[in-house]
Coordinates of C-alpha atoms in Angstrom, one line a residue:
M1 CA 0.0 0.0 0.0
N2 CA 1.2 3.5 -0.8
S3 CA 2.7 5.1 2.3
E4 CA 0.8 8.3 1.5
Y5 CA -2.4 6.5 2.4
W6 CA -1.0 4.0 4.9
K7 CA 0.2 6.5 7.4
P8 CA -3.2 8.3 7.8
S9 CA -4.9 4.9 8.3
V10 CA -2.6 3.9 11.0
R11 CA -3.0 7.3 12.7
I12 CA -6.8 7.0 12.7
I13 CA -6.7 3.4 14.1
A14 CA -4.3 4.5 16.8
I15 CA -6.5 7.4 17.8
Y16 CA -9.6 5.2 17.8
F17 CA -7.8 2.6 20.0
I18 CA -6.6 5.3 22.5
I19 CA -10.1 7.0 22.7
S20 CA -11.8 3.6 23.2
L21 CA -9.5 2.7 26.1
I22 CA -10.0 6.0 27.8
W23 CA -13.7 5.9 27.3
I24 CA -14.0 2.3 28.8
F25 CA -12.0 3.1 31.9
V26 CA -13.3 6.6 32.5
S27 CA -17.0 5.7 32.0
E28 CA -16.8 2.6 34.3
L29 CA -15.2 4.7 37.0
L30 CA -18.0 7.3 36.7
L31 CA -20.7 4.7 36.8
D32 CA -19.3 2.9 39.8
Q33 CA -19.0 6.2 41.7
Y34 CA -22.4 7.8 41.0
I35 CA -24.8 4.9 40.4
H36 CA -25.8 2.5 43.1
K37 CA -25.0 -1.1 42.3
N38 CA -28.6 -2.3 43.0
A39 CA -30.1 0.3 40.6
H40 CA -30.1 -2.1 37.7
F41 CA -32.5 -0.1 35.5
Q42 CA -30.5 3.1 36.1
A43 CA -27.2 1.3 35.4
H44 CA -28.7 -0.3 32.2
F45 CA -29.9 3.1 31.0
F46 CA -26.6 4.8 31.5
S47 CA -24.8 2.0 29.8
I48 CA -27.0 2.5 26.7
L49 CA -26.4 6.3 27.0
K50 CA -22.7 5.7 27.3
G51 CA -22.6 3.6 24.2
C52 CA -24.6 6.2 22.2
L53 CA -22.4 9.0 23.4
F54 CA -19.3 6.9 22.5
I55 CA -20.7 6.5 19.0
V56 CA -21.4 10.2 18.6
V57 CA -18.0 11.3 19.9
T58 CA -16.0 8.8 17.9
S59 CA -18.0 9.4 14.8
W60 CA -17.4 13.2 15.1
I61 CA -13.6 12.6 15.7
F62 CA -13.4 10.1 12.8
Y63 CA -15.3 12.6 10.6
K64 CA -12.8 15.4 11.4
L65 CA -9.8 13.1 10.9
I66 CA -11.0 11.6 7.7
D67 CA -12.2 14.9 6.3
R68 CA -8.9 16.6 7.1
D69 CA -6.9 13.8 5.4
F70 CA -9.2 13.7 2.4
R71 CA -9.0 17.4 2.1
Y72 CA -5.2 17.2 2.1
I73 CA -5.4 14.5 -0.6
R74 CA -7.9 16.5 -2.7
E75 CA -5.7 19.6 -2.4
S76 CA -2.6 17.6 -3.3
E77 CA -4.4 16.0 -6.3
E78 CA -5.6 19.4 -7.4
R79 CA -2.1 20.9 -7.2
Y80 CA -0.8 17.9 -9.1
R81 CA -3.5 18.1 -11.8
K82 CA -2.9 21.8 -12.3
L83 CA 0.8 21.3 -12.4
V84 CA 0.4 18.6 -15.0
E85 CA -2.2 20.4 -17.1
N86 CA -0.3 23.7 -17.1
S87 CA 3.1 22.2 -17.5
A88 CA 5.2 23.4 -20.4
E89 CA 6.5 19.8 -20.7
V90 CA 4.4 17.2 -22.5
I91 CA 3.0 14.6 -20.0
F92 CA 1.0 11.6 -21.0
V93 CA 0.1 8.2 -19.5
H94 CA -0.2 4.9 -21.3
V95 CA -1.4 1.5 -20.3
D96 CA 0.5 -1.2 -22.3
G97 CA 1.2 1.4 -25.0
V98 CA -2.3 2.7 -25.3
I99 CA -2.5 6.4 -24.4
V100 CA -5.1 7.1 -21.7
Y101 CA -4.2 10.6 -20.7
V102 CA -2.4 13.6 -22.2
N103 CA -2.0 17.2 -20.9
Q104 CA -2.6 20.4 -22.9
A105 CA 1.1 20.8 -23.8
G106 CA 0.9 17.3 -25.5
I107 CA -2.2 18.3 -27.4
N108 CA -0.5 21.5 -28.6
F109 CA 2.7 19.7 -29.4
I110 CA 1.1 17.1 -31.6
G111 CA -1.1 19.7 -33.2
A112 CA -4.4 18.0 -32.2
K113 CA -7.7 19.7 -31.6
N114 CA -8.3 18.1 -28.3
A115 CA -7.3 15.2 -26.1
S116 CA -9.8 12.8 -27.8
D117 CA -7.7 12.9 -30.9
I118 CA -4.8 11.3 -29.0
I119 CA -6.4 9.2 -26.2
G120 CA -6.9 5.6 -27.3
K121 CA -4.1 5.6 -29.9
H122 CA -1.0 3.5 -29.4
L123 CA 2.2 5.2 -28.5
L124 CA 3.9 3.7 -31.5
D125 CA 1.6 5.7 -33.8
F126 CA 3.7 8.7 -32.9
V127 CA 7.1 7.1 -33.3
P128 CA 9.0 6.9 -36.6
L129 CA 9.3 3.4 -38.0
E130 CA 13.1 3.3 -37.7
D131 CA 12.8 4.1 -34.0
Y132 CA 10.3 1.3 -33.1
D133 CA 12.8 -1.1 -31.7
Y134 CA 14.4 1.5 -29.5
T135 CA 11.1 2.7 -28.2
I136 CA 9.8 -0.8 -27.4
S137 CA 13.0 -1.6 -25.6
R138 CA 12.5 1.5 -23.4
M139 CA 8.9 0.5 -22.7
K140 CA 10.0 -2.9 -21.6
K141 CA 12.8 -1.5 -19.4
V142 CA 10.4 0.9 -17.5
K143 CA 8.1 -2.1 -16.8
E144 CA 10.9 -4.2 -15.4
E145 CA 12.8 -1.5 -13.5
G146 CA 10.0 1.0 -12.5
K147 CA 11.7 3.9 -14.3
I148 CA 14.1 4.8 -17.1
E149 CA 16.7 7.4 -17.4
L150 CA 16.5 10.6 -19.5
A151 CA 17.2 9.9 -23.2
E152 CA 16.8 11.4 -26.6
Q153 CA 14.7 10.1 -29.4
R154 CA 12.2 11.4 -32.0
I155 CA 8.5 11.7 -32.3
L156 CA 6.4 11.6 -35.4
T157 CA 3.6 14.2 -35.7
P158 CA 0.5 13.7 -37.8
S159 CA 1.9 16.1 -40.4
G160 CA 4.9 13.7 -40.9
Q161 CA 7.4 15.9 -39.1
K162 CA 10.1 14.2 -37.0
I163 CA 10.8 16.2 -33.9
P164 CA 13.8 15.5 -31.6
I165 CA 12.6 15.0 -28.0
E166 CA 13.9 14.1 -24.6
T167 CA 11.9 11.6 -22.5
I168 CA 11.8 10.1 -19.0
A169 CA 9.3 7.5 -17.8
F170 CA 8.2 5.8 -14.6
K171 CA 5.5 3.4 -13.3
T172 CA 2.2 4.8 -11.9
T173 CA -1.4 3.8 -11.7
F174 CA -4.4 5.0 -13.7
H175 CA -7.9 4.1 -12.5
G176 CA -6.5 1.2 -10.6
K177 CA -4.5 -0.2 -13.4
E178 CA -0.7 -0.3 -13.7
A179 CA 0.4 2.4 -16.1
I180 CA 3.4 4.3 -17.3
Q181 CA 3.8 8.1 -17.1
V182 CA 6.0 9.8 -19.6
I183 CA 7.4 13.3 -19.5
M184 CA 8.6 14.6 -22.8
R185 CA 10.5 17.8 -23.8
D186 CA 11.0 19.3 -27.3
I187 CA 14.8 19.8 -27.8
T188 CA 14.7 21.2 -31.3
E189 CA 16.1 24.5 -30.2
R190 CA 18.9 22.8 -28.3
I191 CA 19.8 20.6 -31.2
I192 CA 19.8 23.7 -33.5
A193 CA 22.0 25.5 -31.0
A194 CA 24.4 22.6 -30.8
E195 CA 24.6 22.3 -34.5
Q196 CA 25.2 26.1 -34.7
I197 CA 28.0 25.8 -32.1
N198 CA 29.5 22.9 -34.1
Y199 CA 29.2 24.9 -37.3
L200 CA 31.0 27.9 -35.7
A201 CA 33.6 25.5 -34.5
Y202 CA 34.5 24.5 -38.0
Y203 CA 33.2 27.3 -40.3
D204 CA 33.8 31.1 -40.4
S205 CA 30.7 33.1 -39.6
I206 CA 31.5 35.9 -42.1
T207 CA 32.6 34.0 -45.2
S208 CA 31.0 30.6 -44.5
L209 CA 34.3 29.1 -45.4
P210 CA 36.0 26.3 -43.3
N211 CA 37.9 28.0 -40.5
R212 CA 41.3 27.2 -38.9
N213 CA 40.0 24.2 -37.0
A214 CA 38.6 22.6 -40.2
L215 CA 41.8 23.4 -42.0
N216 CA 43.9 21.7 -39.3
K217 CA 41.7 18.6 -39.5
F218 CA 41.8 18.5 -43.3
L219 CA 45.5 19.1 -43.3
Q220 CA 46.2 16.3 -40.8
E221 CA 44.0 13.9 -42.8
A222 CA 46.0 14.7 -46.0
I223 CA 49.3 14.1 -44.2
E224 CA 48.1 10.8 -42.8
K225 CA 47.1 9.7 -46.3
S226 CA 50.6 10.7 -47.5
E227 CA 49.1 12.7 -50.3
N228 CA 51.3 15.2 -52.1
F229 CA 49.8 18.7 -51.9
A230 CA 50.6 22.4 -52.0
L231 CA 49.7 24.7 -49.1
M232 CA 49.1 28.4 -49.9
L233 CA 48.7 31.2 -47.4
L234 CA 47.1 34.3 -49.0
D235 CA 47.1 37.7 -47.2
L236 CA 45.2 40.8 -48.4
D237 CA 47.8 43.6 -48.6
R238 CA 45.5 46.6 -48.1
F239 CA 42.8 45.1 -46.0
K240 CA 43.7 47.2 -42.9
Y241 CA 43.4 50.4 -45.0
I242 CA 39.8 49.4 -45.8
N243 CA 39.0 48.6 -42.2
D244 CA 40.6 51.8 -40.9
N245 CA 38.9 54.1 -43.4
L246 CA 35.5 52.5 -44.0
G247 CA 35.0 50.5 -40.8
H248 CA 34.7 46.8 -39.9
D249 CA 31.3 46.4 -41.7
A250 CA 33.0 47.3 -44.9
G251 CA 35.9 45.0 -44.1
D252 CA 33.5 42.1 -43.6
I253 CA 31.8 42.8 -46.9
L254 CA 35.2 42.8 -48.6
L255 CA 36.1 39.5 -47.0
K256 CA 32.8 38.0 -48.4
Q257 CA 33.6 39.4 -51.8
V258 CA 37.1 38.0 -51.8
S259 CA 35.9 34.5 -50.6
K260 CA 33.2 34.5 -53.3
R261 CA 35.8 35.4 -56.0
L262 CA 38.2 32.8 -54.8
K263 CA 35.6 30.1 -54.7
G264 CA 34.5 31.1 -58.2
F265 CA 38.1 30.8 -59.5
L266 CA 39.1 27.7 -57.7
G267 CA 35.9 25.6 -57.9
N268 CA 36.6 22.1 -56.6
K269 CA 40.3 22.2 -57.3
A270 CA 41.3 23.3 -53.8
F271 CA 40.2 23.2 -50.2
L272 CA 39.7 26.9 -49.3
S273 CA 39.6 28.2 -45.8
R274 CA 39.7 31.5 -43.9
Y275 CA 42.6 31.2 -41.6
G276 CA 41.8 34.4 -39.6
G277 CA 41.8 38.2 -40.1
D278 CA 42.6 38.9 -43.8
E279 CA 44.3 35.5 -44.4
F280 CA 43.1 32.6 -46.5
V281 CA 44.7 29.2 -46.8
L282 CA 44.3 26.9 -49.8
L283 CA 45.3 23.2 -50.1
L284 CA 45.7 21.8 -53.6
K285 CA 46.2 18.0 -53.9
D286 CA 48.3 16.1 -56.4
V287 CA 49.8 19.2 -58.1
E288 CA 53.2 20.0 -59.5
E289 CA 55.0 23.3 -58.9
E290 CA 54.2 24.7 -62.3
E291 CA 50.5 24.2 -61.8
V292 CA 50.7 25.9 -58.4
K293 CA 52.3 28.9 -60.0
K294 CA 49.4 29.1 -62.4
V295 CA 46.9 29.0 -59.6
A296 CA 48.8 31.6 -57.6
S297 CA 49.1 33.9 -60.6
G298 CA 45.4 33.5 -61.3
I299 CA 44.5 34.4 -57.8
I300 CA 46.6 37.5 -57.9
E301 CA 45.0 38.5 -61.2
K302 CA 41.4 37.8 -59.9
L303 CA 41.9 39.9 -56.8
S304 CA 43.5 42.8 -58.7
Y305 CA 40.1 43.7 -60.2
P306 CA 38.2 46.4 -58.2
F307 CA 35.8 45.6 -55.3
I308 CA 32.6 47.7 -54.9
L309 CA 32.3 49.0 -51.3
E310 CA 29.8 51.8 -50.5
K311 CA 29.2 52.3 -54.2
N312 CA 32.9 53.1 -54.8
E313 CA 35.6 51.0 -56.3
Y314 CA 38.5 49.9 -54.1
Y315 CA 41.6 48.0 -55.1
I316 CA 43.5 45.5 -53.0
T317 CA 46.5 43.3 -53.7
S318 CA 47.5 39.9 -52.3
S319 CA 50.7 38.3 -51.1
I320 CA 50.9 34.5 -51.2
G321 CA 53.3 32.1 -49.5
I322 CA 53.5 28.5 -50.8
C323 CA 54.8 25.3 -49.3
M324 CA 55.0 21.9 -51.0
Y325 CA 54.4 18.7 -48.9
P326 CA 56.5 16.8 -48.0
R327 CA 59.4 18.8 -49.3
D328 CA 58.9 21.8 -47.0
G329 CA 57.7 20.1 -43.9
E330 CA 55.8 17.0 -42.7
H331 CA 53.8 18.5 -39.8
P332 CA 50.8 20.9 -40.0
D333 CA 52.4 23.5 -37.7
L334 CA 55.7 23.5 -39.6
L335 CA 53.9 23.8 -43.0
L336 CA 51.8 26.7 -41.8
K337 CA 54.8 28.4 -40.3
N338 CA 56.7 28.0 -43.5
T339 CA 53.8 29.3 -45.7
D340 CA 53.6 32.3 -43.3
T341 CA 57.4 32.9 -43.8
A342 CA 57.1 32.7 -47.6
M343 CA 54.1 35.1 -47.5
Y344 CA 56.1 37.7 -45.6
A345 CA 58.9 37.3 -48.1
A346 CA 56.3 38.0 -50.9
K347 CA 55.3 41.2 -49.0
E348 CA 58.9 42.3 -48.6
S349 CA 59.5 41.8 -52.3
G350 CA 56.9 44.4 -53.1
R351 CA 53.6 42.7 -52.4
N352 CA 51.1 41.5 -55.0
A353 CA 53.3 38.5 -55.5
Y354 CA 53.8 34.9 -54.6
R355 CA 56.9 33.2 -53.2
F356 CA 57.7 29.5 -52.6
F357 CA 59.3 28.7 -49.3
D358 CA 63.1 28.0 -49.0
D359 CA 65.4 27.6 -46.1
K360 CA 66.9 31.1 -46.4
M361 CA 63.5 32.5 -45.6
D362 CA 63.4 30.5 -42.4
V363 CA 66.5 32.4 -41.2
Q364 CA 64.8 35.7 -41.9
Y365 CA 61.6 34.5 -40.1
K366 CA 63.6 33.5 -37.1
K367 CA 65.3 36.9 -37.1
K368 CA 62.0 38.7 -37.2
L369 CA 60.6 36.4 -34.4
E370 CA 63.7 37.0 -32.4
F371 CA 63.3 40.8 -32.8
E372 CA 59.6 40.6 -31.8
Q373 CA 60.4 38.7 -28.6
G374 CA 63.4 41.0 -28.0
I375 CA 61.1 44.1 -28.2
R376 CA 58.7 42.6 -25.7
R377 CA 61.6 41.8 -23.4
G378 CA 63.2 45.2 -23.9
L379 CA 60.0 47.0 -22.9
K380 CA 60.0 45.0 -19.6
N381 CA 63.7 45.4 -19.0
D382 CA 64.1 49.1 -19.8
E383 CA 66.4 48.4 -22.7
F384 CA 65.1 51.3 -24.8
L385 CA 66.4 54.8 -24.5
L386 CA 65.9 58.2 -26.2
F387 CA 68.4 60.3 -28.0
Y388 CA 67.6 63.9 -28.9
Q389 CA 68.4 65.9 -32.1
P390 CA 68.4 69.7 -31.8
Q391 CA 66.1 71.8 -34.0
V392 CA 67.7 75.2 -34.9
N393 CA 66.0 78.5 -35.7
L394 CA 67.7 79.4 -39.1
S395 CA 67.3 83.1 -38.5
T396 CA 69.0 83.2 -35.0
D397 CA 71.0 79.9 -35.1
K398 CA 69.6 79.1 -31.6
I399 CA 68.3 75.7 -30.5
I400 CA 64.5 76.1 -30.1
G401 CA 63.6 72.4 -29.6
V402 CA 64.7 68.8 -29.9
E403 CA 63.2 65.7 -31.5
A404 CA 63.1 62.6 -29.4
L405 CA 64.5 59.6 -31.3
I406 CA 64.3 56.0 -29.9
R407 CA 67.3 53.6 -29.7
W408 CA 67.5 50.1 -28.5
Q409 CA 70.4 49.2 -26.2
H410 CA 70.3 45.4 -26.9
P411 CA 72.1 43.3 -24.3
T412 CA 74.1 41.4 -26.9
K413 CA 73.8 43.3 -30.2
G414 CA 74.6 46.7 -28.8
L415 CA 72.9 49.9 -29.9
I416 CA 70.2 49.2 -32.6
L417 CA 68.8 52.0 -34.7
P418 CA 65.0 52.3 -35.2
D419 CA 65.1 51.3 -38.9
E420 CA 65.8 47.8 -37.8
F421 CA 63.1 47.3 -35.2
I422 CA 60.3 49.8 -35.8
P423 CA 58.9 48.0 -38.9
I424 CA 58.6 44.8 -36.9
A425 CA 57.0 46.7 -34.0
E426 CA 54.4 48.0 -36.5
D427 CA 53.7 44.6 -37.9
T428 CA 53.2 43.0 -34.5
G429 CA 51.3 45.9 -32.9
L430 CA 54.0 46.6 -30.4
I431 CA 54.4 50.1 -31.8
V432 CA 51.5 51.4 -29.7
E433 CA 53.2 50.3 -26.4
L434 CA 56.6 51.5 -27.7
G435 CA 55.1 54.8 -28.8
D436 CA 53.5 55.4 -25.4
W437 CA 56.8 54.8 -23.7
V438 CA 58.5 57.3 -26.0
L439 CA 55.9 59.9 -25.3
Q440 CA 56.0 59.4 -21.5
T441 CA 59.8 59.4 -21.4
A442 CA 60.3 62.5 -23.6
C443 CA 57.8 64.5 -21.5
K444 CA 59.5 63.5 -18.3
Q445 CA 62.9 64.4 -19.8
L446 CA 61.8 67.9 -20.9
K447 CA 60.2 68.6 -17.5
S448 CA 63.5 67.5 -15.8
W449 CA 65.5 70.0 -17.9
Q450 CA 63.0 72.7 -16.9
L451 CA 63.5 71.9 -13.2
K452 CA 67.2 72.2 -13.7
G453 CA 66.7 75.7 -15.0
L454 CA 67.8 75.0 -18.6
P455 CA 66.5 77.3 -21.4
S456 CA 62.9 76.6 -22.4
I457 CA 62.6 74.5 -25.5
R458 CA 59.9 72.3 -27.0
I459 CA 60.1 68.6 -27.7
A460 CA 58.9 66.8 -30.8
V461 CA 57.8 63.2 -30.6
N462 CA 57.0 60.9 -33.6
V463 CA 53.6 59.2 -33.4
S464 CA 52.7 56.1 -35.5
I465 CA 49.4 55.8 -37.4
H466 CA 48.4 52.8 -35.2
Q467 CA 49.1 54.9 -32.1
F468 CA 47.4 58.1 -33.5
L469 CA 44.2 56.4 -34.6
N470 CA 43.8 54.6 -31.2
E471 CA 40.6 55.7 -29.6
N472 CA 42.3 56.4 -26.3
F473 CA 45.2 58.3 -27.8
V474 CA 44.1 61.9 -26.9
N475 CA 43.3 60.8 -23.3
K476 CA 46.7 59.2 -23.0
V477 CA 48.5 62.3 -24.1
A478 CA 46.4 64.5 -21.7
N479 CA 47.2 62.1 -18.8
I480 CA 50.9 62.0 -19.6
L481 CA 51.0 65.9 -19.6
Y482 CA 49.2 65.9 -16.3
E483 CA 51.4 63.3 -14.7
T484 CA 54.7 64.9 -15.8
G485 CA 53.5 68.5 -15.3
L486 CA 54.8 69.5 -18.7
P487 CA 53.0 72.5 -20.3
S488 CA 51.1 71.3 -23.4
N489 CA 52.5 74.1 -25.6
L490 CA 56.0 72.6 -25.3
L491 CA 54.9 69.3 -26.8
E492 CA 54.9 68.8 -30.6
L493 CA 53.5 65.6 -32.1
E494 CA 54.9 64.5 -35.5
I495 CA 52.5 62.5 -37.7
T496 CA 53.1 61.3 -41.2
E497 CA 50.9 61.7 -44.2
H498 CA 49.7 58.1 -43.8
V499 CA 47.1 59.3 -41.3
M500 CA 45.3 61.0 -44.2
R501 CA 44.1 57.6 -45.2
N502 CA 41.4 58.1 -42.6
H503 CA 40.9 61.8 -43.3
K504 CA 37.8 62.6 -41.2
K505 CA 38.9 60.7 -38.1
S506 CA 42.4 62.1 -38.3
I507 CA 41.2 65.7 -38.4
T508 CA 38.9 65.1 -35.4
I509 CA 41.9 63.8 -33.4
M510 CA 44.1 66.7 -34.4
E511 CA 41.4 69.2 -33.4
R512 CA 41.1 67.6 -30.0
L513 CA 44.9 67.7 -29.5
K514 CA 44.9 71.4 -30.6
D515 CA 42.2 72.1 -28.0
I516 CA 44.6 70.8 -25.3
G517 CA 47.3 73.2 -26.6
I518 CA 49.6 70.7 -28.4
E519 CA 51.4 71.6 -31.6
I520 CA 51.2 69.2 -34.6
A521 CA 53.8 68.7 -37.3
L522 CA 53.3 66.9 -40.6
D523 CA 56.5 64.8 -41.0
D524 CA 58.1 63.5 -44.2
F525 CA 56.0 65.8 -46.3
G526 CA 56.0 65.0 -50.0
T527 CA 56.3 61.3 -49.7
G528 CA 52.7 60.3 -48.8
Y529 CA 49.1 61.1 -49.6
S530 CA 48.5 64.8 -48.9
S531 CA 47.3 67.0 -51.6
L532 CA 47.2 70.8 -51.4
S533 CA 43.4 70.7 -51.2
V534 CA 43.7 68.5 -48.1
L535 CA 46.7 70.2 -46.6
K536 CA 45.1 73.6 -46.3
H537 CA 42.3 72.2 -44.2
L538 CA 44.6 70.3 -41.7
P539 CA 44.8 71.8 -38.2
I540 CA 48.7 71.5 -38.2
D541 CA 51.3 74.0 -37.1
N542 CA 54.5 72.7 -38.7
L543 CA 55.5 71.2 -42.1
K544 CA 58.6 69.0 -42.1
I545 CA 60.2 68.6 -45.6
D546 CA 61.4 65.1 -46.1
K547 CA 65.2 64.5 -46.2
S548 CA 65.0 63.1 -49.8
F549 CA 64.2 66.6 -51.0
I550 CA 66.9 68.2 -49.0
D551 CA 69.5 65.8 -50.5
D552 CA 68.6 67.1 -53.9
I553 CA 68.5 70.8 -53.0
C554 CA 71.9 71.6 -54.4
T555 CA 70.8 70.3 -57.9
E556 CA 68.4 71.7 -60.4
D557 CA 65.6 70.1 -58.3
D558 CA 65.9 72.8 -55.7
Q559 CA 62.8 74.5 -57.0
I560 CA 60.7 71.7 -55.4
V561 CA 62.0 72.7 -52.0
K562 CA 61.5 76.3 -52.8
S563 CA 57.9 75.7 -53.8
I564 CA 57.2 73.7 -50.7
I565 CA 58.6 76.4 -48.5
Q566 CA 56.6 79.1 -50.3
M567 CA 53.4 77.0 -50.2
G568 CA 53.8 76.3 -46.5
K569 CA 54.3 80.0 -45.7
N570 CA 51.2 80.9 -47.7
L571 CA 49.3 78.4 -45.5
N572 CA 50.8 79.9 -42.3
F573 CA 52.8 76.8 -41.4
T574 CA 56.2 76.8 -39.8
I575 CA 58.6 75.1 -42.2
V576 CA 61.1 72.6 -40.8
A577 CA 63.9 71.1 -43.0
E578 CA 65.2 67.8 -41.8
G579 CA 68.4 66.0 -42.9
I580 CA 70.6 69.0 -43.4
E581 CA 74.1 67.7 -43.8
N582 CA 76.2 70.5 -45.4
K583 CA 76.7 74.2 -45.5
E584 CA 75.4 74.5 -49.1
Q585 CA 72.1 73.0 -48.1
L586 CA 71.8 75.3 -45.2
Q587 CA 72.6 78.4 -47.2
L588 CA 69.9 77.6 -49.8
L589 CA 67.3 77.0 -47.0
K590 CA 68.2 80.3 -45.4
K591 CA 67.9 81.9 -48.8
Y592 CA 64.4 80.5 -49.3
K593 CA 63.5 81.7 -45.8
C594 CA 63.0 78.2 -44.2
H595 CA 62.2 78.7 -40.5
I596 CA 63.8 75.7 -38.7
G597 CA 66.6 73.2 -39.6
Q598 CA 67.6 69.9 -38.3
G599 CA 70.3 67.4 -39.3
F600 CA 73.9 66.2 -38.8
Y601 CA 75.3 69.6 -39.9
F602 CA 74.1 71.0 -36.6
C603 CA 74.2 67.9 -34.4
K604 CA 73.6 64.2 -34.7
P605 CA 71.1 62.6 -32.2
I606 CA 72.8 62.5 -28.8
P607 CA 71.9 61.3 -25.2
P608 CA 70.1 63.6 -22.7
N609 CA 73.3 64.6 -20.9
E610 CA 74.9 65.9 -24.1
I611 CA 71.8 67.9 -24.8
E612 CA 72.1 69.5 -21.3
K613 CA 75.7 70.6 -22.2
L614 CA 74.5 72.2 -25.4
L615 CA 71.7 74.0 -23.6
N616 CA 74.1 75.2 -20.9
K617 CA 76.2 76.8 -23.6

């Protein structure tokens, strides 16, 4: 018997037994005390009255006890019924496979009008034919063991749809018969989510191409089968330019267009994947080197045609690194590393080209990797230092400022000039951290000279495009000025014409810097992207003529420098000539009324203590 009903029964019997005992003993004592033994009629009457009273009292007690228990049972059943009826889970009961009860969720799930459309039908009527054996085995198991664990299967709706479900079942009773209650949940959304997660694990969400995980798996399988193949790593040369100027949405559209163009060109000839960022990897099976060259040339040609972004035409180029298996490596990681090395060699050769890997490239790759690790270590270990080159007023021949120039005091290689490590810092993104260090150190140094009572000068600091276009750049500059206590009018930031690639954003940043009180110089003028129409709208103070023009000033090309100086003056810029190396150059610059000069003729870049000696003079 169910303990839920057994316990109240025992409780009622126990109460009845105790009341009966009390009644017998108490009533007998009362009769003996108040009724004379010889008064038989009176004794008989009171015995009858006692019995009637006993019946009334016990009946009332039994009624209260039974009514309370039944009320609890009715309330429990009502709660259970409401819980089942209003449950979001499908709940049904079957007797030997025949459905005898189903809740509203089950009616809705099947798409029936009411319960009568389902009750009376066999459970297997809602099971796909191929799942019969599995379902029957679970029905048998729940009969034998009383319950079965949660498991996945499918249900067949009257419309023919097969829906994935999760079920659990246990024994129960229904109208006195042994029955099975089943709780069922639709797991379609969970299955779709799992499939989506699995898809994202192996496919790129932007291009729908296989991703790095899928490539590694495919590459490993090809190696295990000992198939000859070519592995090609393709990098889009001007993708960052598109991203920086048009935004990431435009960059995503470009990636889609590139992948579509590559798929159209390659067809089924190659396994194509997006490796990450703006890189794609191709694997071509059973190909000779000559055929690989044709494919690489074809890709470069296809990607050279314009792409339409925001109703405008944009051009990109591609650099491709190629490895041949097993010649250039027998492990996936090594092959991918070697294609990356070959791709960078293609970039260094002028971009828009392909290169096959060879061992000499590996030496260059290791050197680059060594430099990257060295820069990271150098930033931690304070291996970098600043030299300063004076800037001279050409009218008074007095030092009016210095330019901060970074050097690397390598622990084993000695002093390394920026031309060797700055390009690597830019490629790896370390230029931002390096540039922030230069700015902080230069401002501290100038403030230190001020505190020593040296003549007031300004300090010029070079800023990379990656650093300049960083969203927090202006705040960083303001914080450094605040921390060092350096007046903002003594700081000059030198930017190159490359920042004009993102014209609107660059002008906004310049205006914010100007609001702080900082001077801005356009460095290496004449080698980049600025046109006169753009230049006249830039909020800059100084125009620095590139050294390449100063080198030719003593030839018939001196009219270019003269024109730049005149143009800069007309736009109210201060003109700075860098790279002055001899007296003839200086005399011509003075003749053309150039404002400021800088170069080895005056002084090479020197350490801070040497600058102090110059300023003391």
